[in-house]
C-alpha positions in Angstrom: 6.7 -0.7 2.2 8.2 -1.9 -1.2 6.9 -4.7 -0.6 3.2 -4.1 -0.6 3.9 -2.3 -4.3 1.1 -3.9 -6.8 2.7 -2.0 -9.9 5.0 1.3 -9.6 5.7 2.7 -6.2 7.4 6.2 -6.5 9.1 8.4 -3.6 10.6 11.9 -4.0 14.5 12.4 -4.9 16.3 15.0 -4.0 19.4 16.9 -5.5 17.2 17.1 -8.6 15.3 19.8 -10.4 14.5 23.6 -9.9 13.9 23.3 -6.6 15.6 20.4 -5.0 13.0 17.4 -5.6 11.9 15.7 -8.3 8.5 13.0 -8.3 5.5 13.4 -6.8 3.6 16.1 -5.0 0.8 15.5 -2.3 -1.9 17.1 -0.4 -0.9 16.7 2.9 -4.3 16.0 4.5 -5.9 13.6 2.0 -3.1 12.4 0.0 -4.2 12.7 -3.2 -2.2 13.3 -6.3 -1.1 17.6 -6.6 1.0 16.8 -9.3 4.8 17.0 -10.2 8.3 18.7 -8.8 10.2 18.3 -12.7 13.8 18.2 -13.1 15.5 19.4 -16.4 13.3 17.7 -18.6 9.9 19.3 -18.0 7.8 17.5 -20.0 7.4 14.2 -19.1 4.3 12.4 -17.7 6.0 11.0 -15.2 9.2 12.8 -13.8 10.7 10.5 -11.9 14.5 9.8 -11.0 15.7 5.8 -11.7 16.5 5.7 -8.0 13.2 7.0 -7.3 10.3 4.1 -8.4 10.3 0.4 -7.2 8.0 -2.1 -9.1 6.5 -5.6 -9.0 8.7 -8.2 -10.4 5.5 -10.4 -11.5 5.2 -7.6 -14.3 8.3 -8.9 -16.0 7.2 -11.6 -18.7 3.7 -10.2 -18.4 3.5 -6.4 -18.6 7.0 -6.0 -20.0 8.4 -8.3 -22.5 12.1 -8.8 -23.3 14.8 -9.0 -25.3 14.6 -5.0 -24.3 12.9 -4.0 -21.4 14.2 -0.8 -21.4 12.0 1.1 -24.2 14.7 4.2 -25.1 18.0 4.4 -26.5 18.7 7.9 -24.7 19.6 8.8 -21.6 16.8 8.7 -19.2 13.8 7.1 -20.4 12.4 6.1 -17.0 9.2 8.3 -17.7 8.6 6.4 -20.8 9.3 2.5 -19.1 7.0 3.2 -16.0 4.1 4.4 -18.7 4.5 0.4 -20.3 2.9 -0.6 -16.5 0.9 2.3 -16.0 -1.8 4.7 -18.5 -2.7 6.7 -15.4 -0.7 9.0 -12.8 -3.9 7.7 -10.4 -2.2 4.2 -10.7 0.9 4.9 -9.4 1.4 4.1 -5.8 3.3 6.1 -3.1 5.8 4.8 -1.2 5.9 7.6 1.2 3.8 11.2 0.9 6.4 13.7 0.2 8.9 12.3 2.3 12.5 14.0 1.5 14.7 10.7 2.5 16.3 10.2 -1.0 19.0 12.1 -2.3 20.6 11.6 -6.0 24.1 10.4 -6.2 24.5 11.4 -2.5 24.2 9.5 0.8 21.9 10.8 3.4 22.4 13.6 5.0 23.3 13.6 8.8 20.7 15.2 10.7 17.9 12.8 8.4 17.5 9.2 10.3 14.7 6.9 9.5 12.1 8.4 7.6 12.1 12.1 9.4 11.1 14.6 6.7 14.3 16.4 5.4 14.1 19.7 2.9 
């Protein structure tokens, strides 16, 4: 699945935010875009865990250009680097459609095996 990824792919991680999950949210029967589960930081355009977005390596050099390819000197930032390769939520590209097989600083649990949906 990772890849097929053109720009950003994104997947849901868990252990984050209000309720468990933080990323993307959606519809079930068309997969389209509902919008966001937010951790601590509500206000970002695209709240997304480090461990939680995959991207094309071609965009090195081209879409992102060293020395610092990292654009924030604070914690976090990853809403801020995927919206160098991206303008639009639309363009981001889902790895799985709100999938729960991701957990933040924690393995997998047990009773979750390939990509059965866990919550």
């Amino acid at each position: 699945m990772i890849w097929k990824v053109k720009k950003i792919g994104v997947w849901p991680m868990g252990n984050l935010g209000p309720n468990g999950w933080e990323g993307p949210k959606y519809d079930p029967l068309n997969h389209t875009l509902l919008g966001w589960e937010a951790g601590a930081v509500q206000d970002r355009k695209y709240p997304i865990d480090n461990g939680a977005f995959c991207f094309h390596s071609d965009l090195l050099g081209k879409l992102l250009i060293g020395p610092k390819y990292w654009p924030t000197d604070f914690s976090g930032g990853e809403s801020e680097f995927i919206g160098l390769m991206v303008k639009t939520k639309e363009e981001i590209e889902p790895i799985c459609y709100n999938c729960h097989v991701a957990w933040h600083n924690e393995p997998l649990p047990k009773e979750c095996t390939d990509l059965q949906l866990c919550g």
